[in-house]
Amino acid sequence: MREVVAAQTSISDIDGGAGRLWYVGYDIADLARHATFEEVVYLLHNLELPTRDQLSELDTFLVNERVLHPFLARMMPTLAQNTSPMSMLRTSVSASSAFDPDGWDESPEAEYRKAMRLIAETPTMIAVFDRLRTGREVVPPHPELSAAANFLWMLHEREPDPDDAAVLDTTFVLYADHTMNASTFTARVIASTLSDMFSAITGAIGALKGPLHGGANEEAQKMAEEVGKSENAEAYVRDRLARKEKIFGFGHAVYKTMDPRAAVLKDLCRELGERVGQPKWFEIFSAIEETTLEQKGLYPNVDLYAAGVYHMLGIPTDLMTPIFALARMTGWTAHVREQYAHNRIIRPGSEYIGPRDRTYVPIDER
Ligand SMILES: CC(C)(COP(=O)(O)OP(=O)(O)OC[C@H]1O[C@@H](n2cnc3c(N)ncnc32)[C@H](O)[C@@H]1OP(=O)(O)O)[C@@H](O)C(=O)NCCC(=O)NCCS
C-alpha cells in the first residue's frame, strides 16, 4: 500500500523526489549541523525550537528520568540472558506501563511526561542490557552528560571524546522522526483506538525490528564485514543482485534519490574514519554505493553509513537497531500525542480478491 494519506501531521515532511526532509519546517541538514538531540526532542513535541530556559527545564526532566525503575532493573538480568536487544526493548517498554508515575492519567500533560520518560529511559535500558549480557557491572547514568554522551558513558564506562558524542548526537537527530514509516504508522494505528502510549510504542518497536525497516543498519554492517575490503565490493554487489538478494542500506519507499540523512551520514562516516584511523569502513561502503547505483540505480538510505559510524564508535552491531529505536522514540511519542489530540480511529479498507457467491457444501460432501 503506497501514497495513501493516513493522517495529517505537523511533525515532519518528506519530498521523496527532491530528497528533502523537514522536521516542523526545518531542513534536516540544517538541524543535523546545528541542533542537539534534546533540542529536536523539544521541537518534535512542541513544534517550536526551545528557548534556553525551556531546554534547560527539559534537560533536567530527562536527566532525572534516566535511572531504571527497580522493577525493570530486576527484570533486566533475565532479559539479558534470554532475548535479543530489540525483544528486550519491546518487553521493557511494555513493562514500563506498570510503574509509570502518571499511570493511566490520559491528560495531555501526563502523556507528555510519559513520552519524555520513555525518551529518557530507552538509552539506559539498552546500555544496562549490554553490560549485563557481557558480564560487566552496570554503569549508572551520568547526570552531567547529554543523552548521546551519557549513552556512550553507560556503554563503555568512560567519558566519551566530545567529538564522538557529537557524532552520535547527530545520528540521534537524523533518526528522530520520518513521517508515516511502518513503525510510526503502527504506533498511530494503536493510539487511534485510544489504547495507551506504552501499547502504541511497544507495537512500533515490533514493526521497527524487521530487516526491511530498522534492522537494515545491522545488516549493512554485516555486509561490510563480509565484503572485508573495498576491492571486493563490486563482485559482492553483482553477485548478490544476480541472486536477487537485497543490498541492505539501499532503496527507499519514498526517496527516489539520495536520502538526505544518508548524505550527512556519509560525511560523518568519512570524517570519523579519518579521525580514528579506520578509513576502511567508508571505503567499503562507498564502493558498495558505487556499484549498487551503477547496477540497480539504487541510492543509499539512512542505514548504510550509520552502520559504519556506529561500528567506529564501538557500538556492537546488534545494538544498532535499538539505537535507531531510542532516537525514533521521539518521533513515535510525538505522533502518538498528535494522534490523541486529533483522533479518529484509523481503519483502512481492503481490496477483496477472493472468490464470491459460493454455496456452502456440507462437510461429508467436500
Ligand atoms: C526500503 C525498501 C523496503 C523499499 O522497498 P520498495 O519500496 O518495494 O522498493 P522499490 O519499489 O523502489 O523497488 C524497486 C526495485 O528495486 C529492488 N530493490 C529495492 N531495494 C533494493 C535493495 N536494497 N537491494 C536490491 N534490490 C532492491 C526491488 O526489489 C524492486 O525490484 P523489481 O522491480 O525487480 O521487483 C527496499 O528498498 C529494501 O528492502 N531495502 C533494503 C532494506 C533497507 O535498507 N531498509 C531500510 C529502509 S530506511
Coordinates of C-alpha atoms and ligand atoms in Angstrom, one line a residue:
M1 CA 0.0 0.0 0.0
R2 CA 1.6 3.3 -1.1
E3 CA 1.0 7.0 -1.1
V4 CA -2.3 6.7 0.9
V5 CA -2.6 9.6 3.3
A6 CA -3.3 8.0 6.7
A7 CA -3.1 11.2 8.9
Q8 CA -2.5 14.9 8.9
T9 CA 0.7 15.9 10.7
S10 CA 2.7 19.0 11.7
I11 CA 5.7 16.9 12.8
S12 CA 7.7 16.1 9.7
D13 CA 7.5 16.1 5.9
I14 CA 9.4 14.5 3.0
D15 CA 9.8 15.3 -0.6
G16 CA 10.9 11.9 -2.0
G17 CA 11.7 13.2 -5.5
A18 CA 13.9 16.0 -4.3
G19 CA 15.4 14.1 -1.4
R20 CA 14.3 16.5 1.2
L21 CA 13.2 16.0 4.8
W22 CA 12.0 18.6 7.3
Y23 CA 11.1 18.5 11.0
V24 CA 8.4 21.1 11.7
G25 CA 9.6 23.1 8.7
Y26 CA 13.3 22.9 9.5
D27 CA 15.6 21.2 6.9
I28 CA 17.2 18.1 8.3
A29 CA 20.7 19.1 7.1
D30 CA 20.3 22.3 9.0
L31 CA 19.2 20.6 12.1
A32 CA 22.0 17.9 11.8
R33 CA 24.5 20.7 11.6
H34 CA 23.3 22.9 14.4
A35 CA 20.7 21.3 16.7
T36 CA 21.3 18.9 19.6
F37 CA 19.1 15.8 20.1
E38 CA 17.5 17.4 23.1
E39 CA 16.5 20.5 21.0
V40 CA 15.0 18.2 18.5
V41 CA 13.0 16.3 21.2
Y42 CA 11.6 19.6 22.2
L43 CA 10.9 20.7 18.6
L44 CA 9.1 17.5 17.6
H45 CA 6.9 17.6 20.7
N46 CA 6.2 21.3 21.0
L47 CA 6.5 22.3 17.3
E48 CA 8.9 25.1 18.2
L49 CA 12.6 25.2 19.0
P50 CA 13.2 25.7 22.7
T51 CA 14.5 28.9 24.4
R52 CA 17.4 28.3 26.8
D53 CA 15.1 28.1 29.7
Q54 CA 12.8 25.6 28.0
L55 CA 15.7 23.5 27.0
S56 CA 17.2 23.6 30.5
E57 CA 13.8 22.5 32.0
L58 CA 13.6 19.6 29.5
D59 CA 17.2 18.6 30.2
T60 CA 16.6 18.4 33.9
F61 CA 13.5 16.3 33.4
L62 CA 15.3 13.9 31.0
V63 CA 18.3 13.5 33.3
N64 CA 16.1 12.8 36.3
E65 CA 14.2 10.1 34.4
R66 CA 17.3 8.2 33.2
V67 CA 17.6 5.8 36.1
L68 CA 15.8 2.4 35.5
H69 CA 12.9 1.7 37.8
P70 CA 13.7 -1.1 40.2
F71 CA 11.1 -3.3 38.6
L72 CA 13.0 -3.1 35.2
A73 CA 16.4 -3.4 36.9
R74 CA 15.2 -6.7 38.4
M75 CA 13.9 -7.9 35.1
M76 CA 16.9 -7.0 33.0
P77 CA 19.3 -9.8 34.0
T78 CA 16.8 -12.4 32.8
L79 CA 16.2 -10.5 29.6
A80 CA 19.9 -10.1 29.1
Q81 CA 20.4 -13.8 29.2
N82 CA 17.4 -14.8 27.1
T83 CA 16.5 -12.2 24.5
S84 CA 17.8 -10.2 21.6
P85 CA 18.2 -6.4 22.3
M86 CA 15.1 -5.5 20.3
S87 CA 13.0 -8.1 22.1
M88 CA 14.3 -6.7 25.4
L89 CA 13.3 -3.2 24.3
R90 CA 9.8 -4.2 23.3
T91 CA 9.3 -6.1 26.6
S92 CA 10.8 -3.3 28.7
V93 CA 8.7 -0.6 27.2
S94 CA 5.6 -2.8 27.6
A95 CA 6.6 -3.4 31.3
S96 CA 7.2 0.4 31.8
S97 CA 3.4 0.8 31.8
A98 CA 3.3 -0.9 35.2
F99 CA 5.1 1.7 37.1
D100 CA 4.9 5.0 35.2
P101 CA 4.1 7.6 37.9
D102 CA 1.4 9.0 35.6
G103 CA -0.2 5.6 35.3
W104 CA -3.5 5.7 33.5
D105 CA -3.8 9.5 33.5
E106 CA -4.6 10.4 29.9
S107 CA -4.4 14.2 30.2
P108 CA -2.2 15.8 27.6
E109 CA 0.3 16.9 30.3
A110 CA 0.6 13.3 31.6
E111 CA 1.0 11.9 28.0
Y112 CA 3.9 14.5 27.5
R113 CA 5.6 13.3 30.7
K114 CA 5.2 9.6 29.7
A115 CA 6.7 10.4 26.3
M116 CA 9.7 12.2 27.9
R117 CA 10.2 9.3 30.4
L118 CA 10.4 6.8 27.5
I119 CA 12.9 9.0 25.7
A120 CA 15.0 9.3 28.8
E121 CA 14.9 5.6 29.8
T122 CA 15.4 3.9 26.5
P123 CA 19.2 4.5 26.3
T124 CA 19.5 3.2 29.8
M125 CA 17.6 0.0 29.0
I126 CA 20.0 -0.7 26.1
A127 CA 23.2 0.1 27.9
V128 CA 22.2 -1.9 31.1
F129 CA 21.2 -4.8 28.9
D130 CA 24.6 -4.8 27.1
R131 CA 26.6 -4.5 30.3
L132 CA 24.7 -7.4 31.8
R133 CA 24.9 -9.7 28.8
T134 CA 28.6 -9.2 28.6
G135 CA 29.1 -9.9 32.3
R136 CA 30.1 -6.4 33.2
E137 CA 28.9 -4.1 36.0
V138 CA 26.1 -1.7 35.3
V139 CA 27.2 1.9 34.9
P140 CA 24.8 4.4 36.4
P141 CA 23.7 7.3 34.2
H142 CA 25.9 10.4 34.3
P143 CA 23.7 13.5 35.3
E144 CA 26.0 16.0 33.6
L145 CA 26.2 14.4 30.2
S146 CA 23.8 14.8 27.2
A147 CA 21.7 11.9 26.1
A148 CA 24.3 10.8 23.4
A149 CA 27.4 11.3 25.7
N150 CA 25.6 9.5 28.6
F151 CA 24.8 6.6 26.3
L152 CA 28.4 6.1 25.4
W153 CA 29.4 6.5 29.1
M154 CA 27.0 3.9 30.2
L155 CA 28.0 1.5 27.5
H156 CA 31.8 1.9 27.8
E157 CA 32.3 3.2 31.4
R158 CA 34.4 6.1 30.3
E159 CA 33.6 9.7 29.4
P160 CA 33.5 9.8 25.6
D161 CA 35.6 12.0 23.4
P162 CA 33.3 15.1 22.8
D163 CA 33.7 14.7 19.1
D164 CA 32.4 11.1 19.3
A165 CA 29.5 12.2 21.5
A166 CA 28.7 15.0 18.9
V167 CA 28.7 12.4 16.1
L168 CA 26.3 10.1 18.0
D169 CA 24.1 13.1 18.8
T170 CA 23.9 14.0 15.1
T171 CA 22.8 10.4 14.3
F172 CA 20.1 10.7 17.0
V173 CA 18.8 13.9 15.3
L174 CA 18.8 12.2 11.9
Y175 CA 16.8 9.2 13.2
A176 CA 14.4 11.1 15.4
D177 CA 11.4 11.1 13.0
H178 CA 10.4 10.2 9.5
T179 CA 6.8 10.8 8.7
M180 CA 4.5 7.8 8.2
N181 CA 7.0 5.0 8.1
A182 CA 5.9 1.5 9.1
S183 CA 6.6 1.8 12.8
T184 CA 5.1 5.2 13.2
F185 CA 2.0 4.1 11.3
T186 CA 1.8 1.1 13.7
A187 CA 2.0 3.5 16.7
R188 CA -0.6 5.8 15.3
V189 CA -3.0 2.9 14.5
I190 CA -2.7 1.6 18.1
A191 CA -3.1 5.1 19.5
S192 CA -6.1 5.7 17.3
T193 CA -8.1 3.1 19.1
L194 CA -7.4 5.2 22.3
S195 CA -5.1 2.5 23.6
D196 CA -2.3 3.7 25.8
M197 CA 1.1 5.2 24.9
F198 CA 3.0 2.1 26.1
S199 CA 1.0 -0.2 23.9
A200 CA 1.5 2.1 20.9
I201 CA 5.2 2.2 21.4
T202 CA 5.5 -1.5 22.0
G203 CA 3.9 -2.1 18.7
A204 CA 6.1 0.4 17.0
I205 CA 9.2 -1.4 18.3
G206 CA 7.9 -4.7 16.9
A207 CA 7.5 -3.0 13.5
L208 CA 11.0 -1.5 13.6
K209 CA 12.6 -4.8 14.4
G210 CA 12.2 -6.2 10.9
P211 CA 15.2 -6.0 8.5
L212 CA 13.2 -4.1 5.9
H213 CA 12.8 -1.3 8.3
G214 CA 15.1 -0.7 11.3
G215 CA 17.1 -3.9 11.1
A216 CA 18.8 -2.7 7.9
N217 CA 21.7 -0.9 9.7
E218 CA 22.8 -4.1 11.3
E219 CA 22.5 -6.0 8.0
A220 CA 24.5 -3.2 6.3
Q221 CA 27.3 -3.6 8.9
K222 CA 27.3 -7.4 8.5
M223 CA 27.5 -6.9 4.7
A224 CA 30.5 -4.6 5.0
E225 CA 32.3 -7.1 7.2
E226 CA 31.6 -9.9 4.7
V227 CA 33.0 -7.6 1.9
G228 CA 36.1 -7.1 4.0
K229 CA 37.9 -4.6 1.7
S230 CA 36.7 -2.1 -0.9
E231 CA 38.3 -4.1 -3.8
N232 CA 35.8 -6.9 -3.1
A233 CA 32.7 -4.7 -3.2
E234 CA 31.9 -4.7 -6.9
A235 CA 31.9 -8.5 -7.2
Y236 CA 30.0 -8.8 -3.9
V237 CA 27.2 -6.5 -5.1
R238 CA 27.0 -8.0 -8.6
D239 CA 26.7 -11.5 -7.0
R240 CA 24.1 -10.5 -4.6
L241 CA 22.0 -8.8 -7.2
A242 CA 22.4 -11.8 -9.5
R243 CA 20.9 -14.0 -6.8
K244 CA 18.1 -11.4 -6.3
E245 CA 19.2 -10.6 -2.8
K246 CA 18.7 -7.2 -1.2
I247 CA 21.6 -4.8 -0.7
F248 CA 20.8 -3.5 2.8
G249 CA 21.0 0.2 3.4
F250 CA 19.8 0.9 -0.2
G251 CA 16.5 1.9 -1.7
H252 CA 13.5 3.6 -0.1
A253 CA 9.8 3.5 -0.4
V254 CA 9.7 7.3 -0.6
Y255 CA 13.1 8.7 -1.7
K256 CA 13.9 8.1 -5.3
T257 CA 17.2 9.9 -5.0
M258 CA 19.8 10.2 -2.2
D259 CA 18.2 10.1 1.3
P260 CA 19.2 13.5 2.8
R261 CA 20.1 11.7 6.0
A262 CA 22.5 9.4 4.1
A263 CA 24.3 12.4 2.7
V264 CA 25.0 13.7 6.2
L265 CA 26.0 10.3 7.5
K266 CA 28.3 9.7 4.5
D267 CA 30.3 12.8 5.5
L268 CA 30.3 11.8 9.2
C269 CA 31.5 8.2 8.3
R270 CA 34.4 9.6 6.2
E271 CA 35.4 12.2 8.8
L272 CA 35.1 9.8 11.8
G273 CA 37.1 7.1 9.9
E274 CA 39.9 9.6 9.2
R275 CA 39.9 10.9 12.8
V276 CA 40.0 7.4 14.4
G277 CA 42.3 5.9 11.8
Q278 CA 39.7 3.5 10.3
P279 CA 39.1 4.8 6.8
K280 CA 38.3 1.2 5.7
W281 CA 34.6 1.4 6.5
F282 CA 33.9 4.5 4.5
E283 CA 35.9 2.9 1.6
I284 CA 33.9 -0.3 1.7
F285 CA 30.5 1.4 2.0
S286 CA 31.3 3.9 -0.8
A287 CA 32.5 1.1 -3.1
I288 CA 29.2 -0.7 -2.4
E289 CA 27.3 2.5 -3.1
E290 CA 29.1 3.0 -6.5
T291 CA 28.3 -0.5 -7.8
T292 CA 24.7 -0.5 -6.4
L293 CA 23.9 2.8 -8.1
E294 CA 25.5 1.7 -11.3
Q295 CA 23.9 -1.8 -11.4
K296 CA 20.5 -1.1 -10.0
G297 CA 20.0 2.7 -9.8
L298 CA 19.5 2.5 -6.0
Y299 CA 20.8 5.2 -3.6
P300 CA 21.8 4.7 0.0
N301 CA 19.3 5.3 2.7
V302 CA 19.9 6.3 6.3
D303 CA 21.1 2.9 7.4
L304 CA 24.1 2.4 5.2
Y305 CA 26.7 4.9 6.6
A306 CA 25.0 4.9 10.0
A307 CA 26.3 1.3 10.4
G308 CA 29.9 2.4 9.8
V309 CA 29.6 5.3 12.2
Y310 CA 28.2 3.2 15.0
H311 CA 30.8 0.5 14.4
M312 CA 33.6 3.0 14.8
L313 CA 32.0 4.4 18.0
G314 CA 32.4 0.9 19.5
I315 CA 28.8 0.0 19.3
P316 CA 28.0 -3.7 18.9
T317 CA 26.2 -4.5 15.7
D318 CA 23.1 -5.8 17.3
L319 CA 22.6 -2.5 19.2
M320 CA 22.3 -0.5 16.0
T321 CA 18.6 -1.1 15.6
P322 CA 17.9 -0.4 19.3
I323 CA 19.8 2.9 18.8
F324 CA 17.5 3.7 15.9
A325 CA 14.6 3.0 18.3
L326 CA 16.0 5.2 21.1
A327 CA 16.2 8.2 18.7
R328 CA 12.9 7.4 17.0
M329 CA 11.2 7.2 20.4
T330 CA 11.0 10.9 20.0
G331 CA 9.0 10.8 16.7
W332 CA 6.8 7.8 17.8
T333 CA 5.7 9.5 21.0
A334 CA 5.2 12.9 19.2
H335 CA 3.0 11.1 16.7
V336 CA 1.0 9.3 19.4
R337 CA 0.3 12.6 21.2
E338 CA -0.7 14.2 17.9
Q339 CA -3.0 11.3 17.2
Y340 CA -4.6 11.6 20.6
A341 CA -5.1 15.4 20.0
H342 CA -7.0 15.0 16.7
N343 CA -8.2 11.4 16.9
R344 CA -10.3 9.4 14.6
I345 CA -9.8 5.6 14.5
I346 CA -7.6 4.5 11.6
R347 CA -9.5 1.9 9.7
P348 CA -8.2 1.4 6.1
G349 CA -10.2 -0.6 3.6
S350 CA -9.0 -3.7 1.7
E351 CA -9.4 -4.9 -1.8
Y352 CA -11.1 -8.3 -1.9
I353 CA -9.6 -10.6 -4.5
G354 CA -11.1 -14.0 -3.4
P355 CA -14.0 -15.9 -4.9
R356 CA -17.6 -14.7 -4.5
D357 CA -21.1 -16.1 -4.1
R358 CA -20.1 -19.6 -3.1
T359 CA -22.5 -22.1 -1.8
Y360 CA -21.8 -23.9 1.5
V361 CA -21.0 -27.6 1.0
P362 CA -21.7 -30.0 3.9
I363 CA -18.5 -31.4 5.4
D364 CA -19.1 -35.0 4.2
E365 CA -19.6 -33.9 0.6
R366 CA -16.3 -32.0 0.3
Ligands
LIG1 C1 13.3 0.1 1.7 C2 12.6 -1.0 0.8 C3 11.9 -2.0 1.6 C4 11.7 -0.2 -0.2 O1 11.1 -1.2 -0.9 P1 10.2 -0.8 -2.2 O2 9.5 0.5 -2.0 O3 9.4 -2.0 -2.5 O4 11.3 -0.6 -3.3 P2 11.1 -0.2 -4.8 O5 9.6 -0.3 -5.2 O6 11.8 1.1 -5.1 O7 11.9 -1.3 -5.6 C5 12.2 -1.2 -6.9 C6 13.0 -2.4 -7.3 O8 14.3 -2.4 -6.7 C7 14.5 -3.5 -5.9 N1 15.2 -3.1 -4.7 C8 14.7 -2.2 -3.8 N2 15.6 -2.1 -2.9 C9 16.6 -2.9 -3.1 C10 17.8 -3.3 -2.4 N3 18.1 -2.7 -1.3 N4 18.6 -4.2 -2.9 C11 18.3 -4.8 -4.1 N5 17.1 -4.6 -4.8 C12 16.3 -3.6 -4.3 C13 13.1 -4.1 -5.6 O9 13.2 -5.5 -5.3 C14 12.5 -3.8 -6.9 O10 12.9 -4.7 -7.9 P3 12.0 -5.3 -9.0 O11 11.5 -4.1 -9.8 O12 12.9 -6.2 -9.8 O13 10.9 -6.0 -8.3 C15 13.7 -1.7 -0.1 O14 14.4 -0.7 -0.8 C16 14.6 -2.5 0.7 O15 14.3 -3.7 1.0 N6 15.8 -2.0 1.0 C17 16.8 -2.8 1.8 C18 16.4 -2.7 3.3 C19 16.7 -1.4 3.8 O16 17.8 -0.8 3.6 N7 15.7 -0.8 4.6 C20 15.9 0.5 5.3 C21 14.9 1.4 4.8 S1 15.2 3.0 5.5

